[in-house]
Amino acid sequence: GQNIDQPTEMTATEGAIVQINCTYQTSGFNGLFWYQQHAGEAPTFLSYNVLDGLEEKGRFSSFLSRSKGYSYLLLKELQMKDSASYLCAVRSFNKFYFGSGTKLNVKP
Amino acid sequence: DAMVIQNPRYQVTQFGKPVTLSCSQTLNHNVMYWYQQKSSQAPKLLFHYYDKDFNNEADTPDNFQSRRPNTSFCFLDIRSPGLGDAAMYLCATSRPDRDHNEQFFGPGTRLTVL
């Protein structure tokens, strides 16, 4: 089966840096995606990794280690609007398997 | 703007009364997906179409059916909704020949079963 694990909830302070981890075990691997989802809304694409290493995109960075089945999403200079759930997803051929999401609470 | 559209945004149905949710896309993507998402849970893949080829997940109940009459439209039919089917239903598209092949999601339909 497919197994994707993320912490359930995290809290951080406005202006700080937070790292959200994701570990996965899937039968195939064609890329790892991070999505942001605000309550009651659809997920929106944040980042993509298919090779090992760090991908940087503004305040967001994502890291992948395929040998360890591990990724993290790094959010810098946190803003209140970053309060949301962050979903890790693995693509295996044409299917996407999601973790349960990490709810990030940003406090003033 | 190219997008994924879902109608209705909110749907209320009665226990056992068939309901159809619709999804349309202007992205011209080959692949369309239906997910079920319950509160604080991962989106669960129900099925997907690659062009006209239908791919059902092994654990998707028979109560859930889907139709894709053309590239732009995809429907989710719930034949006899139960209380446990109350959830957000997300439609997504992707195009495998794109660099990232990320999914584009519609806004979702929140289904309430009375």
PDB file of C-alpha atoms in Angstrom:
ATOM      1  CA  GLY A   1       0.000   0.000   0.000  1.00  0.00           C
ATOM      2  CA  GLN A   2       0.853   3.660  -0.042  1.00  0.00           C
ATOM      3  CA  ASN A   3       1.906   5.359   3.182  1.00  0.00           C
ATOM      4  CA  ILE A   4       2.549   9.076   3.564  1.00  0.00           C
ATOM      5  CA  ASP A   5       3.123  10.549   7.016  1.00  0.00           C
ATOM      6  CA  GLN A   6       3.123  14.139   8.194  1.00  0.00           C
ATOM      7  CA  PRO A   7       2.745  15.724  11.628  1.00  0.00           C
ATOM      8  CA  THR A   8      -0.866  16.571  12.371  1.00  0.00           C
ATOM      9  CA  GLU A   9      -0.401  20.102  13.615  1.00  0.00           C
ATOM     10  CA  MET A  10       2.300  22.716  14.188  1.00  0.00           C
ATOM     11  CA  THR A  11       2.347  26.207  15.631  1.00  0.00           C
ATOM     12  CA  ALA A  12       4.825  28.964  14.764  1.00  0.00           C
ATOM     13  CA  THR A  13       5.176  32.694  15.221  1.00  0.00           C
ATOM     14  CA  GLU A  14       4.750  35.366  12.575  1.00  0.00           C
ATOM     15  CA  GLY A  15       8.116  36.182  10.977  1.00  0.00           C
ATOM     16  CA  ALA A  16       9.696  32.874  11.982  1.00  0.00           C
ATOM     17  CA  ILE A  17      10.774  29.861   9.907  1.00  0.00           C
ATOM     18  CA  VAL A  18       8.968  26.523  10.064  1.00  0.00           C
ATOM     19  CA  GLN A  19       9.836  23.114   8.590  1.00  0.00           C
ATOM     20  CA  ILE A  20       7.106  20.584   7.832  1.00  0.00           C
ATOM     21  CA  ASN A  21       8.353  17.024   7.334  1.00  0.00           C
ATOM     22  CA  CYS A  22       6.918  14.260   5.202  1.00  0.00           C
ATOM     23  CA  THR A  23       7.966  10.622   4.947  1.00  0.00           C
ATOM     24  CA  TYR A  24       6.622   8.278   2.329  1.00  0.00           C
ATOM     25  CA  GLN A  25       6.574   4.661   1.241  1.00  0.00           C
ATOM     26  CA  THR A  26       4.936   4.144  -2.121  1.00  0.00           C
ATOM     27  CA  SER A  27       5.045   1.469  -4.809  1.00  0.00           C
ATOM     28  CA  GLY A  28       6.230   3.947  -7.420  1.00  0.00           C
ATOM     29  CA  PHE A  29       7.680   7.438  -7.438  1.00  0.00           C
ATOM     30  CA  ASN A  30       7.340  10.078 -10.112  1.00  0.00           C
ATOM     31  CA  GLY A  31       7.623  13.192  -7.990  1.00  0.00           C
ATOM     32  CA  LEU A  32       6.686  14.737  -4.683  1.00  0.00           C
ATOM     33  CA  PHE A  33       4.352  17.703  -4.418  1.00  0.00           C
ATOM     34  CA  TRP A  34       3.422  20.125  -1.684  1.00  0.00           C
ATOM     35  CA  TYR A  35       0.004  21.769  -1.661  1.00  0.00           C
ATOM     36  CA  GLN A  36      -1.510  24.443   0.553  1.00  0.00           C
ATOM     37  CA  GLN A  37      -5.137  24.097   1.574  1.00  0.00           C
ATOM     38  CA  HIS A  38      -7.104  26.727   3.456  1.00  0.00           C
ATOM     39  CA  ALA A  39     -10.110  25.499   5.414  1.00  0.00           C
ATOM     40  CA  GLY A  40     -13.036  24.674   3.130  1.00  0.00           C
ATOM     41  CA  GLU A  41     -11.053  25.384  -0.033  1.00  0.00           C
ATOM     42  CA  ALA A  42      -9.300  23.311  -2.682  1.00  0.00           C
ATOM     43  CA  PRO A  43      -5.581  22.535  -2.482  1.00  0.00           C
ATOM     44  CA  THR A  44      -3.261  24.846  -4.417  1.00  0.00           C
ATOM     45  CA  PHE A  45       0.115  23.773  -5.780  1.00  0.00           C
ATOM     46  CA  LEU A  46       3.212  25.033  -3.952  1.00  0.00           C
ATOM     47  CA  SER A  47       6.218  23.013  -5.039  1.00  0.00           C
ATOM     48  CA  TYR A  48       7.528  19.953  -6.813  1.00  0.00           C
ATOM     49  CA  ASN A  49      10.619  17.758  -6.369  1.00  0.00           C
ATOM     50  CA  VAL A  50      11.604  14.787  -8.474  1.00  0.00           C
ATOM     51  CA  LEU A  51      15.384  14.811  -7.937  1.00  0.00           C
ATOM     52  CA  ASP A  52      17.215  14.919  -4.615  1.00  0.00           C
ATOM     53  CA  GLY A  53      17.960  18.345  -3.274  1.00  0.00           C
ATOM     54  CA  LEU A  54      16.428  21.681  -2.492  1.00  0.00           C
ATOM     55  CA  GLU A  55      14.019  23.654  -4.668  1.00  0.00           C
ATOM     56  CA  GLU A  56      13.533  27.287  -3.701  1.00  0.00           C
ATOM     57  CA  LYS A  57      10.562  29.393  -4.644  1.00  0.00           C
ATOM     58  CA  GLY A  58      10.332  32.718  -2.871  1.00  0.00           C
ATOM     59  CA  ARG A  59       9.486  32.204   0.806  1.00  0.00           C
ATOM     60  CA  PHE A  60       8.921  28.493   0.222  1.00  0.00           C
ATOM     61  CA  SER A  61      11.547  25.795  -0.263  1.00  0.00           C
ATOM     62  CA  SER A  62      11.145  22.056  -0.559  1.00  0.00           C
ATOM     63  CA  PHE A  63      13.724  19.322  -0.089  1.00  0.00           C
ATOM     64  CA  LEU A  64      13.721  15.712  -1.229  1.00  0.00           C
ATOM     65  CA  SER A  65      15.781  12.642  -0.375  1.00  0.00           C
ATOM     66  CA  ARG A  66      14.548   9.708  -2.436  1.00  0.00           C
ATOM     67  CA  SER A  67      16.795   7.171  -0.707  1.00  0.00           C
ATOM     68  CA  LYS A  68      15.304   8.112   2.657  1.00  0.00           C
ATOM     69  CA  GLY A  69      11.745   8.568   1.434  1.00  0.00           C
ATOM     70  CA  TYR A  70      11.781  12.004   3.013  1.00  0.00           C
ATOM     71  CA  SER A  71      10.821  15.535   2.120  1.00  0.00           C
ATOM     72  CA  TYR A  72      10.312  18.789   3.939  1.00  0.00           C
ATOM     73  CA  LEU A  73       8.668  22.093   3.170  1.00  0.00           C
ATOM     74  CA  LEU A  74      10.370  25.163   4.603  1.00  0.00           C
ATOM     75  CA  LEU A  75       8.389  28.344   5.047  1.00  0.00           C
ATOM     76  CA  LYS A  76      10.327  31.524   5.824  1.00  0.00           C
ATOM     77  CA  GLU A  77       9.163  34.916   7.094  1.00  0.00           C
ATOM     78  CA  LEU A  78       5.854  33.461   8.174  1.00  0.00           C
ATOM     79  CA  GLN A  79       2.762  35.545   7.650  1.00  0.00           C
ATOM     80  CA  MET A  80      -0.649  35.169   9.236  1.00  0.00           C
ATOM     81  CA  LYS A  81      -2.080  34.176   5.849  1.00  0.00           C
ATOM     82  CA  ASP A  82       0.194  31.107   5.884  1.00  0.00           C
ATOM     83  CA  SER A  83      -2.143  29.545   8.463  1.00  0.00           C
ATOM     84  CA  ALA A  84      -3.469  26.576   6.492  1.00  0.00           C
ATOM     85  CA  SER A  85      -3.015  22.854   6.019  1.00  0.00           C
ATOM     86  CA  TYR A  86      -0.021  21.691   4.027  1.00  0.00           C
ATOM     87  CA  LEU A  87      -0.412  18.461   2.104  1.00  0.00           C
ATOM     88  CA  CYS A  88       2.419  16.272   0.936  1.00  0.00           C
ATOM     89  CA  ALA A  89       1.573  14.168  -2.126  1.00  0.00           C
ATOM     90  CA  VAL A  90       3.495  11.546  -4.072  1.00  0.00           C
ATOM     91  CA  ARG A  91       2.824  10.879  -7.718  1.00  0.00           C
ATOM     92  CA  SER A  92       3.060   7.257  -8.769  1.00  0.00           C
ATOM     93  CA  PHE A  93       2.497   6.986 -12.517  1.00  0.00           C
ATOM     94  CA  ASN A  94      -0.750   8.947 -13.022  1.00  0.00           C
ATOM     95  CA  LYS A  95      -1.999   8.674  -9.461  1.00  0.00           C
ATOM     96  CA  PHE A  96      -1.399  11.082  -6.599  1.00  0.00           C
ATOM     97  CA  TYR A  97      -1.368   9.876  -3.008  1.00  0.00           C
ATOM     98  CA  PHE A  98      -1.813  12.446  -0.268  1.00  0.00           C
ATOM     99  CA  GLY A  99      -0.809  12.649   3.349  1.00  0.00           C
ATOM    100  CA  SER A 100      -3.412  13.790   5.860  1.00  0.00           C
ATOM    101  CA  GLY A 101      -1.913  17.260   5.938  1.00  0.00           C
ATOM    102  CA  THR A 102      -0.189  19.352   8.571  1.00  0.00           C
ATOM    103  CA  LYS A 103      -2.280  22.135  10.029  1.00  0.00           C
ATOM    104  CA  LEU A 104      -0.045  25.150  10.563  1.00  0.00           C
ATOM    105  CA  ASN A 105      -1.157  27.782  13.045  1.00  0.00           C
ATOM    106  CA  VAL A 106       0.695  31.100  12.737  1.00  0.00           C
ATOM    107  CA  LYS A 107       0.351  33.275  15.816  1.00  0.00           C
ATOM    108  CA  PRO A 108       1.199  36.977  16.144  1.00  0.00           C
TER     109      PRO A 108
ATOM    110  CA  ASP B   1      -8.620  32.196 -17.310  1.00  0.00           C
ATOM    111  CA  ALA B   2      -8.141  28.475 -17.736  1.00  0.00           C
ATOM    112  CA  MET B   3      -9.602  26.656 -14.802  1.00  0.00           C
ATOM    113  CA  VAL B   4     -11.387  23.735 -13.204  1.00  0.00           C
ATOM    114  CA  ILE B   5     -15.027  24.399 -12.344  1.00  0.00           C
ATOM    115  CA  GLN B   6     -17.235  22.364 -10.048  1.00  0.00           C
ATOM    116  CA  ASN B   7     -20.974  22.646  -9.687  1.00  0.00           C
ATOM    117  CA  PRO B   8     -22.685  22.982  -7.400  1.00  0.00           C
ATOM    118  CA  ARG B   9     -20.394  24.271  -4.630  1.00  0.00           C
ATOM    119  CA  TYR B  10     -22.809  22.969  -1.984  1.00  0.00           C
ATOM    120  CA  GLN B  11     -25.167  20.049  -2.453  1.00  0.00           C
ATOM    121  CA  VAL B  12     -27.712  18.732   0.015  1.00  0.00           C
ATOM    122  CA  THR B  13     -29.345  15.389  -0.634  1.00  0.00           C
ATOM    123  CA  GLN B  14     -31.431  12.911   1.289  1.00  0.00           C
ATOM    124  CA  PHE B  15     -30.290   9.525   2.456  1.00  0.00           C
ATOM    125  CA  GLY B  16     -30.585   7.151  -0.494  1.00  0.00           C
ATOM    126  CA  LYS B  17     -31.462   9.814  -3.073  1.00  0.00           C
ATOM    127  CA  PRO B  18     -29.125   9.735  -6.100  1.00  0.00           C
ATOM    128  CA  VAL B  19     -26.973  12.774  -6.651  1.00  0.00           C
ATOM    129  CA  THR B  20     -24.648  13.911  -9.452  1.00  0.00           C
ATOM    130  CA  LEU B  21     -21.703  16.256  -9.060  1.00  0.00           C
ATOM    131  CA  SER B  22     -20.150  17.874 -12.096  1.00  0.00           C
ATOM    132  CA  CYS B  23     -16.710  19.069 -13.057  1.00  0.00           C
ATOM    133  CA  SER B  24     -15.561  20.918 -16.151  1.00  0.00           C
ATOM    134  CA  GLN B  25     -12.153  22.150 -17.240  1.00  0.00           C
ATOM    135  CA  THR B  26     -10.853  24.604 -19.799  1.00  0.00           C
ATOM    136  CA  LEU B  27      -7.235  23.408 -19.462  1.00  0.00           C
ATOM    137  CA  ASN B  28      -7.552  20.650 -22.071  1.00  0.00           C
ATOM    138  CA  HIS B  29      -5.870  18.211 -19.706  1.00  0.00           C
ATOM    139  CA  ASN B  30      -5.930  14.491 -20.481  1.00  0.00           C
ATOM    140  CA  VAL B  31      -6.388  13.271 -16.942  1.00  0.00           C
ATOM    141  CA  MET B  32      -9.282  14.026 -14.603  1.00  0.00           C
ATOM    142  CA  TYR B  33      -9.573  12.837 -11.020  1.00  0.00           C
ATOM    143  CA  TRP B  34     -12.247  12.617  -8.355  1.00  0.00           C
ATOM    144  CA  TYR B  35     -11.263  12.745  -4.682  1.00  0.00           C
ATOM    145  CA  GLN B  36     -13.283  12.471  -1.505  1.00  0.00           C
ATOM    146  CA  GLN B  37     -12.022  14.496   1.440  1.00  0.00           C
ATOM    147  CA  LYS B  38     -13.428  14.322   4.930  1.00  0.00           C
ATOM    148  CA  SER B  39     -12.581  16.809   7.630  1.00  0.00           C
ATOM    149  CA  SER B  40      -8.864  16.786   8.636  1.00  0.00           C
ATOM    150  CA  GLN B  41      -8.181  13.801   6.384  1.00  0.00           C
ATOM    151  CA  ALA B  42      -6.197  13.285   3.216  1.00  0.00           C
ATOM    152  CA  PRO B  43      -7.977  13.575  -0.110  1.00  0.00           C
ATOM    153  CA  LYS B  44      -8.840  10.001  -1.058  1.00  0.00           C
ATOM    154  CA  LEU B  45      -8.639   9.110  -4.732  1.00  0.00           C
ATOM    155  CA  LEU B  46     -11.887   7.543  -5.950  1.00  0.00           C
ATOM    156  CA  PHE B  47     -11.059   7.144  -9.646  1.00  0.00           C
ATOM    157  CA  HIS B  48      -9.432   8.866 -12.561  1.00  0.00           C
ATOM    158  CA  TYR B  49      -9.720   9.033 -16.323  1.00  0.00           C
ATOM    159  CA  TYR B  50      -6.761   9.090 -18.661  1.00  0.00           C
ATOM    160  CA  ASP B  51      -8.512  10.373 -21.762  1.00  0.00           C
ATOM    161  CA  LYS B  52     -11.434   7.930 -22.042  1.00  0.00           C
ATOM    162  CA  ASP B  53      -9.776   5.172 -20.027  1.00  0.00           C
ATOM    163  CA  PHE B  54     -11.449   4.766 -16.659  1.00  0.00           C
ATOM    164  CA  ASN B  55      -9.342   3.720 -13.652  1.00  0.00           C
ATOM    165  CA  ASN B  56     -11.153   2.742 -10.493  1.00  0.00           C
ATOM    166  CA  GLU B  57      -9.438   2.486  -7.135  1.00  0.00           C
ATOM    167  CA  ALA B  58      -9.830  -0.968  -5.580  1.00  0.00           C
ATOM    168  CA  ASP B  59     -11.464   0.378  -2.428  1.00  0.00           C
ATOM    169  CA  THR B  60     -13.922   2.762  -4.097  1.00  0.00           C
ATOM    170  CA  PRO B  61     -17.456   1.595  -3.204  1.00  0.00           C
ATOM    171  CA  ASP B  62     -19.748   0.481  -6.029  1.00  0.00           C
ATOM    172  CA  ASN B  63     -22.098   3.235  -4.917  1.00  0.00           C
ATOM    173  CA  PHE B  64     -19.779   5.692  -6.688  1.00  0.00           C
ATOM    174  CA  GLN B  65     -19.785   5.870 -10.473  1.00  0.00           C
ATOM    175  CA  SER B  66     -18.265   8.271 -12.946  1.00  0.00           C
ATOM    176  CA  ARG B  67     -18.781   9.424 -16.519  1.00  0.00           C
ATOM    177  CA  ARG B  68     -16.562  11.426 -18.833  1.00  0.00           C
ATOM    178  CA  PRO B  69     -18.538  12.239 -21.982  1.00  0.00           C
ATOM    179  CA  ASN B  70     -15.776  14.423 -23.441  1.00  0.00           C
ATOM    180  CA  THR B  71     -12.402  15.963 -22.566  1.00  0.00           C
ATOM    181  CA  SER B  72     -13.936  18.904 -20.739  1.00  0.00           C
ATOM    182  CA  PHE B  73     -16.527  17.289 -18.499  1.00  0.00           C
ATOM    183  CA  CYS B  74     -16.518  14.631 -15.809  1.00  0.00           C
ATOM    184  CA  PHE B  75     -19.372  13.586 -13.510  1.00  0.00           C
ATOM    185  CA  LEU B  76     -19.506  11.800 -10.188  1.00  0.00           C
ATOM    186  CA  ASP B  77     -22.708   9.867  -9.533  1.00  0.00           C
ATOM    187  CA  ILE B  78     -23.538   8.645  -6.052  1.00  0.00           C
ATOM    188  CA  ARG B  79     -26.321   6.126  -6.499  1.00  0.00           C
ATOM    189  CA  SER B  80     -27.560   5.819  -2.927  1.00  0.00           C
ATOM    190  CA  PRO B  81     -25.821   8.302  -0.642  1.00  0.00           C
ATOM    191  CA  GLY B  82     -25.344   7.287   2.950  1.00  0.00           C
ATOM    192  CA  LEU B  83     -24.532   9.475   5.919  1.00  0.00           C
ATOM    193  CA  GLY B  84     -20.889   8.398   5.602  1.00  0.00           C
ATOM    194  CA  ASP B  85     -20.677   9.904   2.125  1.00  0.00           C
ATOM    195  CA  ALA B  86     -20.976  13.443   3.457  1.00  0.00           C
ATOM    196  CA  ALA B  87     -17.674  15.038   2.488  1.00  0.00           C
ATOM    197  CA  MET B  88     -15.950  17.510   0.202  1.00  0.00           C
ATOM    198  CA  TYR B  89     -15.599  16.140  -3.318  1.00  0.00           C
ATOM    199  CA  LEU B  90     -12.653  17.500  -5.249  1.00  0.00           C
ATOM    200  CA  CYS B  91     -12.132  17.309  -8.985  1.00  0.00           C
ATOM    201  CA  ALA B  92      -8.615  17.734 -10.344  1.00  0.00           C
ATOM    202  CA  THR B  93      -6.879  17.630 -13.713  1.00  0.00           C
ATOM    203  CA  SER B  94      -3.355  17.054 -14.895  1.00  0.00           C
ATOM    204  CA  ARG B  95      -1.424  16.761 -18.113  1.00  0.00           C
ATOM    205  CA  PRO B  96       1.275  14.089 -17.984  1.00  0.00           C
ATOM    206  CA  ASP B  97       3.476  15.612 -20.669  1.00  0.00           C
ATOM    207  CA  ARG B  98       4.001  18.808 -18.692  1.00  0.00           C
ATOM    208  CA  ASP B  99       7.241  19.260 -16.750  1.00  0.00           C
ATOM    209  CA  HIS B 100       5.750  19.017 -13.301  1.00  0.00           C
ATOM    210  CA  ASN B 101       2.484  17.276 -14.083  1.00  0.00           C
ATOM    211  CA  GLU B 102       0.979  18.940 -11.042  1.00  0.00           C
ATOM    212  CA  GLN B 103      -2.723  18.687 -10.400  1.00  0.00           C
ATOM    213  CA  PHE B 104      -5.080  21.610 -10.736  1.00  0.00           C
ATOM    214  CA  PHE B 105      -8.018  21.433  -8.386  1.00  0.00           C
ATOM    215  CA  GLY B 106     -11.519  22.773  -8.662  1.00  0.00           C
ATOM    216  CA  PRO B 107     -13.066  24.560  -5.655  1.00  0.00           C
ATOM    217  CA  GLY B 108     -14.849  21.389  -4.519  1.00  0.00           C
ATOM    218  CA  THR B 109     -18.458  20.425  -3.846  1.00  0.00           C
ATOM    219  CA  ARG B 110     -19.441  20.014  -0.229  1.00  0.00           C
ATOM    220  CA  LEU B 111     -22.048  17.260   0.027  1.00  0.00           C
ATOM    221  CA  THR B 112     -24.445  17.054   2.960  1.00  0.00           C
ATOM    222  CA  VAL B 113     -26.600  13.938   3.402  1.00  0.00           C
ATOM    223  CA  LEU B 114     -29.715  14.326   5.547  1.00  0.00           C
TER     224      LEU B 114
END
